[in-house]
Coordinates of C-alpha atoms and ligand atoms in Angstrom, one line a residue:
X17 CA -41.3 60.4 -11.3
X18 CA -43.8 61.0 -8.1
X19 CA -46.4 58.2 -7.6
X20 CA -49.4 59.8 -8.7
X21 CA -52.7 58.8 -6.6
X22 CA -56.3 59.0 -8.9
X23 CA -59.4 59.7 -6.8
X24 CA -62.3 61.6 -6.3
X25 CA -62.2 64.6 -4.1
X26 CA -64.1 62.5 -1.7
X27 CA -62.8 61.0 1.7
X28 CA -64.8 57.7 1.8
X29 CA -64.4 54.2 0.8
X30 CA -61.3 52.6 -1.1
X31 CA -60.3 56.2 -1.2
X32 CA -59.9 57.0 2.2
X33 CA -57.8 54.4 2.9
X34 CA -55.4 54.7 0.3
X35 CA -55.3 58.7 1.3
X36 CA -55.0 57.7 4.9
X37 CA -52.2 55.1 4.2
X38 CA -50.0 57.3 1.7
X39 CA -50.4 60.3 4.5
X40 CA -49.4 57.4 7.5
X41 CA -46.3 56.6 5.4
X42 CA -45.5 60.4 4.5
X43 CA -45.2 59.5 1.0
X44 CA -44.6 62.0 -1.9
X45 CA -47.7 62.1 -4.2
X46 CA -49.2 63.9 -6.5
X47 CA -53.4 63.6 -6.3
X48 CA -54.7 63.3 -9.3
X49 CA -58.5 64.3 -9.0
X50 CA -60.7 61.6 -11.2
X51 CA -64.2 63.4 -11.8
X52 CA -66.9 60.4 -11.8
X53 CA -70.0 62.6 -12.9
X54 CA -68.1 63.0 -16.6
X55 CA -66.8 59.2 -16.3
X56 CA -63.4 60.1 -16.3
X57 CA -63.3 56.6 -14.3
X58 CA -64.4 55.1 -17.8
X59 CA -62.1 56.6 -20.6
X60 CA -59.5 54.3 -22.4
X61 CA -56.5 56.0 -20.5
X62 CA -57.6 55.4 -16.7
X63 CA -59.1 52.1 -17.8
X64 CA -55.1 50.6 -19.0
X65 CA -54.8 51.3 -15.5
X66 CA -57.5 49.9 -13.9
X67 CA -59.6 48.1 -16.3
X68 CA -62.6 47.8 -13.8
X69 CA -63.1 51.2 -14.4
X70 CA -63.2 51.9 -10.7
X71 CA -61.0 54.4 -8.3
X72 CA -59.2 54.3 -6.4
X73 CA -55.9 53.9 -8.4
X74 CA -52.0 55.1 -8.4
X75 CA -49.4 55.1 -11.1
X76 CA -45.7 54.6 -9.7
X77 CA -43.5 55.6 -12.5
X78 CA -45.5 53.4 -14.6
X79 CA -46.3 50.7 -12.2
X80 CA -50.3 51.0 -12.4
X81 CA -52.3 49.3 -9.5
X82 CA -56.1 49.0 -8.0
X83 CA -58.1 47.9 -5.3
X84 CA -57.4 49.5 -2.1
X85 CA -56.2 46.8 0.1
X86 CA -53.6 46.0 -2.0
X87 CA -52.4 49.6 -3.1
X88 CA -52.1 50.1 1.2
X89 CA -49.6 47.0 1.3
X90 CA -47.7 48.0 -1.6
X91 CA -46.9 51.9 -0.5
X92 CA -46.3 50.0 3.1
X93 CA -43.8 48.0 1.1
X94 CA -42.7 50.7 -0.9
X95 CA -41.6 53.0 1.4
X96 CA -40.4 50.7 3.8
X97 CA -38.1 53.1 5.7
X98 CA -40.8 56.1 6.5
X99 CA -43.9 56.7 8.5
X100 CA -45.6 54.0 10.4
X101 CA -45.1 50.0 9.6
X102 CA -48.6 49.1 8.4
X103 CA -48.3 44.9 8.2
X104 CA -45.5 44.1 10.3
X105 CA -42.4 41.3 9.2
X106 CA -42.0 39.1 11.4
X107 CA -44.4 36.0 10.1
X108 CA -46.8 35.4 12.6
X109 CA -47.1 39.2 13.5
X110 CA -47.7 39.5 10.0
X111 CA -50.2 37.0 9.7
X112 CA -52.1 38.1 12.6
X113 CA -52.7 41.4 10.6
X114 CA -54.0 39.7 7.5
X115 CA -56.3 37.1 9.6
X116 CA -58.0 40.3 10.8
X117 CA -58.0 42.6 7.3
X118 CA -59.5 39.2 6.3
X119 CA -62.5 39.5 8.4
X120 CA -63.0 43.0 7.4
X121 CA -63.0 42.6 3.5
X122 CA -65.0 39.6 3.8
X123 CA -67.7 40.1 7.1
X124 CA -67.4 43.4 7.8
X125 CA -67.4 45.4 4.5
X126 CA -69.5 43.9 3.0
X127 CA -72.5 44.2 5.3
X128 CA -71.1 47.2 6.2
X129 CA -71.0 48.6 2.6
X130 CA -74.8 47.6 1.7
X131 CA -76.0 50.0 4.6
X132 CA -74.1 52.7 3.2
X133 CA -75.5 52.6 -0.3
X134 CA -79.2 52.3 1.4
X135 CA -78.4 54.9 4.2
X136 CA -76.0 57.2 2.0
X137 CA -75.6 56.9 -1.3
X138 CA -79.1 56.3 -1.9
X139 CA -80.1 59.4 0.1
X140 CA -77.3 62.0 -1.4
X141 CA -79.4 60.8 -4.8
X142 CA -82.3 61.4 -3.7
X143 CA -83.8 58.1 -3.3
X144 CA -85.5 56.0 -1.2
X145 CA -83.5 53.9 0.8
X146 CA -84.7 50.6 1.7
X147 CA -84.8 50.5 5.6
X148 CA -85.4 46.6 6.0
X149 CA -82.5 46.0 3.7
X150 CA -80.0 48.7 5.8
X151 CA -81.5 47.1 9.2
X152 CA -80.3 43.9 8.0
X153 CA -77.1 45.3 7.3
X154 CA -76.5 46.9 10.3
X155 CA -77.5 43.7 12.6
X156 CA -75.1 41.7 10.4
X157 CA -72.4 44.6 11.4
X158 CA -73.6 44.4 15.0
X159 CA -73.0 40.4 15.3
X160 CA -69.2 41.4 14.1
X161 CA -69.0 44.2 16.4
X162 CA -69.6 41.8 19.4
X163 CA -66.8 39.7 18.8
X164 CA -64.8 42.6 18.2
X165 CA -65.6 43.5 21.6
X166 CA -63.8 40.7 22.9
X167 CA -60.9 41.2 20.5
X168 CA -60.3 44.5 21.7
X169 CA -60.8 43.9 25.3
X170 CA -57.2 41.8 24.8
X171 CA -55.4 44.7 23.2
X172 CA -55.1 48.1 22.1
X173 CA -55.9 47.2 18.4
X174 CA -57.3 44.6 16.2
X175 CA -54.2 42.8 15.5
X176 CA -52.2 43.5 19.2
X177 CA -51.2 46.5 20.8
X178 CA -49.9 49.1 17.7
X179 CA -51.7 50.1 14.8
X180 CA -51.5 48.6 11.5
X181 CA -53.6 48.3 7.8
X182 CA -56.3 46.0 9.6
X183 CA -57.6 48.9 11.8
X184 CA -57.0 51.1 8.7
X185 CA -59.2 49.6 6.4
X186 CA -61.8 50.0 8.8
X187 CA -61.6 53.7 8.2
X188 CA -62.9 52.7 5.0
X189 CA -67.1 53.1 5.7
X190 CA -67.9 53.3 8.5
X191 CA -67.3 57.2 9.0
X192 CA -69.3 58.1 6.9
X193 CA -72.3 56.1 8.4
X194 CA -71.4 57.9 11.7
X195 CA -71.9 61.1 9.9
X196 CA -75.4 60.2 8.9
X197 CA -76.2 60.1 12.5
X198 CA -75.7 55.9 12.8
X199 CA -73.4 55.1 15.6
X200 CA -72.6 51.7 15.2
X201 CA -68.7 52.3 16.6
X202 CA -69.4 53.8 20.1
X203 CA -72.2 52.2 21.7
X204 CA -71.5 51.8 25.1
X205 CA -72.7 48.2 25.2
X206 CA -69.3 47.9 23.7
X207 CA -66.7 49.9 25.6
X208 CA -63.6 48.4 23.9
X209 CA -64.7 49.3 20.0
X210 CA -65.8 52.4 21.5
X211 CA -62.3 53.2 23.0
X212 CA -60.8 52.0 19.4
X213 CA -63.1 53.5 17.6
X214 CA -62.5 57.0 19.2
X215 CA -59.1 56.7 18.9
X216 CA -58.8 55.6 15.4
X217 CA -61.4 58.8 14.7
X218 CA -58.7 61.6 16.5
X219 CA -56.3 60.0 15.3
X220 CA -54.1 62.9 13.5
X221 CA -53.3 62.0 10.1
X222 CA -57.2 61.1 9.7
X223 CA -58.1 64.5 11.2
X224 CA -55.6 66.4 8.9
X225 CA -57.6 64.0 5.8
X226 CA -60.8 65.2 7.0
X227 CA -60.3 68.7 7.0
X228 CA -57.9 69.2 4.3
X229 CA -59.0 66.9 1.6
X230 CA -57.0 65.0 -1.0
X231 CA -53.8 67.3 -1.7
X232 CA -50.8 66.8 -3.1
X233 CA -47.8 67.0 -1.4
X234 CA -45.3 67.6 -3.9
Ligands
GSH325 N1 -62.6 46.8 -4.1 C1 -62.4 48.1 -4.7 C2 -63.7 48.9 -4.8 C3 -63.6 50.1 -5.7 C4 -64.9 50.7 -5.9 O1 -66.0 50.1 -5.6 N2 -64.9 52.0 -6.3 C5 -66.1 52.7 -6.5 C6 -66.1 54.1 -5.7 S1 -65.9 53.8 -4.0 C7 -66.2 53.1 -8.0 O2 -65.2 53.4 -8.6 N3 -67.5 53.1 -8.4 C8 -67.8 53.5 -9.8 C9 -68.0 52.3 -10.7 O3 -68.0 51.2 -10.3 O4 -68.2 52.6 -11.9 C10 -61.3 48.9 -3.9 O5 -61.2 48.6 -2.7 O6 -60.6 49.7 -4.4

Protein backbone atom coordinates (compact mmCIF):
# COMPACT_ATOMS: atom_id res chain seq x y z
CA UNK A 1 0.00 0.00 0.00
CA UNK A 2 1.32 3.78 -0.85
CA UNK A 3 2.60 5.72 2.20
CA UNK A 4 -0.06 8.05 2.84
CA UNK A 5 1.11 11.68 4.05
CA UNK A 6 -1.75 13.68 6.46
CA UNK A 7 -1.47 17.52 6.33
CA UNK A 8 -3.06 20.53 5.84
CA UNK A 9 -3.16 22.10 2.39
CA UNK A 10 -0.67 24.43 3.86
CA UNK A 11 3.16 24.79 2.92
CA UNK A 12 4.54 25.85 6.36
CA UNK A 13 6.00 24.38 9.37
CA UNK A 14 6.47 20.54 10.17
CA UNK A 15 4.51 20.24 6.92
CA UNK A 16 6.72 21.73 4.63
CA UNK A 17 9.44 19.75 5.42
CA UNK A 18 7.94 16.52 5.32
CA UNK A 19 6.37 17.75 1.68
CA UNK A 20 9.80 19.02 0.71
CA UNK A 21 11.64 15.70 1.92
CA UNK A 22 9.07 13.14 0.32
CA UNK A 23 9.33 15.40 -3.10
CA UNK A 24 13.54 15.39 -2.54
CA UNK A 25 13.38 11.55 -2.36
CA UNK A 26 10.72 11.18 -5.26
CA UNK A 27 8.67 9.12 -3.12
CA UNK A 28 5.21 7.65 -4.02
CA UNK A 29 2.54 9.20 -1.79
CA UNK A 30 -0.79 9.70 -1.50
CA UNK A 31 -1.65 13.37 0.43
CA UNK A 32 -4.12 12.90 2.58
CA UNK A 33 -5.58 16.47 3.31
CA UNK A 34 -6.29 16.78 7.36
CA UNK A 35 -8.85 19.92 7.67
CA UNK A 36 -7.86 21.57 11.17
CA UNK A 37 -10.89 24.13 11.25
CA UNK A 38 -13.36 20.88 11.79
CA UNK A 39 -10.51 19.14 14.10
CA UNK A 40 -10.08 16.34 11.89
CA UNK A 41 -6.40 16.56 13.74
CA UNK A 42 -8.50 15.50 16.98
CA UNK A 43 -10.79 12.50 16.05
CA UNK A 44 -10.07 8.92 17.57
CA UNK A 45 -8.81 7.68 14.08
CA UNK A 46 -5.89 10.32 13.33
CA UNK A 47 -5.23 10.50 17.02
CA UNK A 48 -4.05 6.18 17.07
CA UNK A 49 -1.71 7.78 14.82
CA UNK A 50 -0.49 10.55 16.29
CA UNK A 51 -1.79 10.82 19.73
CA UNK A 52 -0.65 14.58 20.13
CA UNK A 53 -3.32 15.34 17.94
CA UNK A 54 -0.96 17.38 15.79
CA UNK A 55 0.06 17.08 11.78
CA UNK A 56 2.02 16.47 10.25
CA UNK A 57 1.71 12.62 10.04
CA UNK A 58 2.20 9.46 7.47
CA UNK A 59 0.91 6.01 7.52
CA UNK A 60 3.33 3.41 5.67
CA UNK A 61 1.29 0.43 5.19
CA UNK A 62 0.42 0.60 8.77
CA UNK A 63 3.52 1.98 10.15
CA UNK A 64 2.10 5.33 11.65
CA UNK A 65 4.69 8.07 12.64
CA UNK A 66 4.84 11.99 13.78
CA UNK A 67 7.01 14.84 14.33
CA UNK A 68 8.65 16.12 11.35
CA UNK A 69 12.26 15.58 11.89
CA UNK A 70 11.91 12.17 12.42
CA UNK A 71 9.31 11.34 9.53
CA UNK A 72 12.34 13.23 7.13
CA UNK A 73 15.01 10.60 8.42
CA UNK A 74 12.79 7.79 8.15
CA UNK A 75 11.57 8.35 4.25
CA UNK A 76 15.51 9.20 3.89
CA UNK A 77 15.96 5.77 5.25
CA UNK A 78 13.11 4.35 3.55
CA UNK A 79 13.82 4.96 0.22
CA UNK A 80 17.38 4.64 0.41
CA UNK A 81 18.00 4.04 -3.28
CA UNK A 82 16.10 7.32 -4.86
CA UNK A 83 16.35 11.02 -4.81
CA UNK A 84 18.85 12.93 -2.83
CA UNK A 85 20.78 11.31 0.44
CA UNK A 86 19.42 13.53 3.18
CA UNK A 87 21.78 12.44 6.42
CA UNK A 88 24.63 10.83 4.88
CA UNK A 89 26.36 7.11 6.29
CA UNK A 90 29.46 7.48 6.89
CA UNK A 91 29.60 8.31 10.91
CA UNK A 92 31.09 11.40 11.28
CA UNK A 93 29.52 12.84 8.01
CA UNK A 94 26.47 11.71 9.64
CA UNK A 95 27.04 13.22 12.74
CA UNK A 96 27.94 16.43 11.41
CA UNK A 97 24.34 16.64 9.98
CA UNK A 98 22.65 15.90 13.24
CA UNK A 99 25.06 18.43 15.35
CA UNK A 100 23.65 21.04 12.99
CA UNK A 101 19.61 19.81 12.81
CA UNK A 102 20.46 19.97 16.53
CA UNK A 103 20.95 23.63 16.66
CA UNK A 104 18.00 24.17 14.58
CA UNK A 105 15.29 22.28 16.61
CA UNK A 106 16.73 23.55 19.72
CA UNK A 107 18.11 27.50 19.05
CA UNK A 108 16.76 28.17 16.01
CA UNK A 109 13.06 27.05 15.89
CA UNK A 110 12.19 27.78 18.62
CA UNK A 111 12.92 31.60 18.65
CA UNK A 112 12.21 31.33 15.35
CA UNK A 113 8.69 29.81 15.79
CA UNK A 114 7.48 32.43 18.58
CA UNK A 115 7.93 35.30 15.90
CA UNK A 116 5.89 33.54 13.61
CA UNK A 117 2.87 33.04 15.89
CA UNK A 118 3.24 36.92 16.89
CA UNK A 119 4.07 38.11 13.24
CA UNK A 120 1.75 35.42 11.47
CA UNK A 121 -0.45 33.42 12.97
CA UNK A 122 -1.59 35.99 15.24
CA UNK A 123 -2.21 38.40 12.35
CA UNK A 124 -4.05 35.84 9.81
CA UNK A 125 -6.54 35.70 13.09
CA UNK A 126 -6.87 38.84 13.37
CA UNK A 127 -5.10 39.71 16.47
CA UNK A 128 -2.71 41.77 17.90
CA UNK A 129 0.59 40.61 17.73
CA UNK A 130 2.85 41.50 20.48
CA UNK A 131 5.87 43.39 18.90
CA UNK A 132 8.23 43.33 22.04
CA UNK A 133 7.70 39.64 22.28
CA UNK A 134 8.47 39.02 18.11
CA UNK A 135 11.54 41.72 18.54
CA UNK A 136 12.86 39.43 21.09
CA UNK A 137 12.45 36.69 18.89
CA UNK A 138 13.90 37.91 16.09
CA UNK A 139 17.24 39.26 17.99
CA UNK A 140 17.46 35.75 19.52
CA UNK A 141 17.33 34.45 15.55
CA UNK A 142 19.79 37.21 14.63
CA UNK A 143 22.50 36.03 17.39
CA UNK A 144 22.14 32.38 15.54
CA UNK A 145 22.33 33.95 12.23
CA UNK A 146 25.79 35.40 12.99
CA UNK A 147 27.39 32.33 13.75
CA UNK A 148 25.80 30.88 10.84
CA UNK A 149 27.68 33.37 8.96
CA UNK A 150 30.77 31.89 9.84
CA UNK A 151 29.51 28.41 9.27
CA UNK A 152 28.66 29.08 5.91
CA UNK A 153 31.60 31.18 4.96
CA UNK A 154 33.49 27.45 5.32
CA UNK A 155 31.14 25.70 2.91
CA UNK A 156 28.34 25.54 0.64
CA UNK A 157 25.83 24.23 3.30
CA UNK A 158 25.36 23.90 6.93
CA UNK A 159 26.73 20.59 7.37
CA UNK A 160 29.73 20.80 4.24
CA UNK A 161 29.43 21.23 0.75
CA UNK A 162 25.95 19.16 -0.40
CA UNK A 163 22.67 19.45 0.82
CA UNK A 164 21.15 17.40 3.47
CA UNK A 165 17.94 17.41 6.25
CA UNK A 166 19.89 20.11 8.34
CA UNK A 167 19.41 22.81 5.69
CA UNK A 168 15.90 21.22 5.05
CA UNK A 169 14.42 21.70 8.20
CA UNK A 170 15.29 25.23 7.94
CA UNK A 171 12.67 25.50 5.24
CA UNK A 172 10.55 24.81 8.02
CA UNK A 173 9.59 28.84 9.22
CA UNK A 174 11.32 30.91 8.16
CA UNK A 175 9.55 31.34 4.61
CA UNK A 176 6.86 32.20 5.70
CA UNK A 177 8.26 35.14 7.87
CA UNK A 178 9.98 36.28 4.62
CA UNK A 179 6.55 36.50 3.12
CA UNK A 180 5.32 38.81 5.77
CA UNK A 181 7.86 41.23 4.58
CA UNK A 182 10.71 40.14 7.51
CA UNK A 183 13.97 39.35 5.88
CA UNK A 184 15.88 37.79 8.39
CA UNK A 185 17.76 35.28 5.58
CA UNK A 186 19.32 37.89 3.23
CA UNK A 187 20.66 40.72 4.90
CA UNK A 188 23.67 41.77 3.45
CA UNK A 189 25.48 42.06 6.78
CA UNK A 190 25.58 38.42 6.18
CA UNK A 191 26.53 37.47 2.58
CA UNK A 192 27.04 33.72 3.27
CA UNK A 193 23.24 32.92 4.78
CA UNK A 194 22.25 35.25 2.09
CA UNK A 195 23.97 33.13 -0.66
CA UNK A 196 22.36 29.87 1.25
CA UNK A 197 19.40 31.24 1.87
CA UNK A 198 18.73 32.17 -1.84
CA UNK A 199 19.68 29.03 -3.00
CA UNK A 200 17.79 26.89 -0.68
CA UNK A 201 14.64 29.39 -1.77
CA UNK A 202 15.19 28.52 -5.89
CA UNK A 203 15.91 25.55 -5.20
CA UNK A 204 13.45 23.34 -7.61
CA UNK A 205 11.65 20.89 -5.69
CA UNK A 206 10.79 23.85 -3.15
CA UNK A 207 9.60 26.01 -6.10
CA UNK A 208 7.50 23.16 -7.62
CA UNK A 209 6.01 22.80 -3.47
CA UNK A 210 5.26 26.34 -3.55
CA UNK A 211 3.36 26.62 -6.53
CA UNK A 212 1.69 23.41 -6.76
CA UNK A 213 0.75 22.56 -3.28
CA UNK A 214 0.44 19.26 -1.44
CA UNK A 215 -0.46 16.66 -4.36
CA UNK A 216 -0.32 13.27 -4.62
CA UNK A 217 1.69 11.61 -6.87
CA UNK A 218 0.16 8.33 -7.27
N1 LIG B 1 7.15 19.05 16.59
C1 LIG B 1 6.03 18.76 15.74
C2 LIG B 1 5.11 19.99 15.76
C3 LIG B 1 3.77 19.70 15.15
C4 LIG B 1 2.87 20.90 15.27
O1 LIG B 1 3.10 21.82 16.12
N2 LIG B 1 1.83 20.93 14.45
C5 LIG B 1 0.88 22.03 14.49
C6 LIG B 1 0.69 22.62 13.10
S1 LIG B 1 2.21 23.25 12.45
C7 LIG B 1 -0.47 21.49 14.92
O2 LIG B 1 -0.83 20.38 14.58
N3 LIG B 1 -1.20 22.31 15.67
C8 LIG B 1 -2.54 21.97 16.10
C9 LIG B 1 -2.62 21.51 17.51
O3 LIG B 1 -1.58 21.48 18.21
O4 LIG B 1 -3.74 21.18 17.93
C10 LIG B 1 6.51 18.44 14.30
O5 LIG B 1 7.60 18.91 13.95
O6 LIG B 1 5.85 17.69 13.58
Amino acid sequence: MVLKFYAPQFVGGGIAIVALALAEKQAAFEFVPINMAVKEHKTAEYMAMNPFGQVPAINDDGFAMYESRAICRYLDERFADQGATLVPKAMKERAVVEQAISVESMTFSPPLSKVVGELVVKVRRGLTPDQALADEGLKEISDKLDVYEVILAKHNYLAGDNFTLADLVHYAYAPMLAEKGVDIMTVKERPNVARWWNELMSRPTWVKLKAEGMKSTV
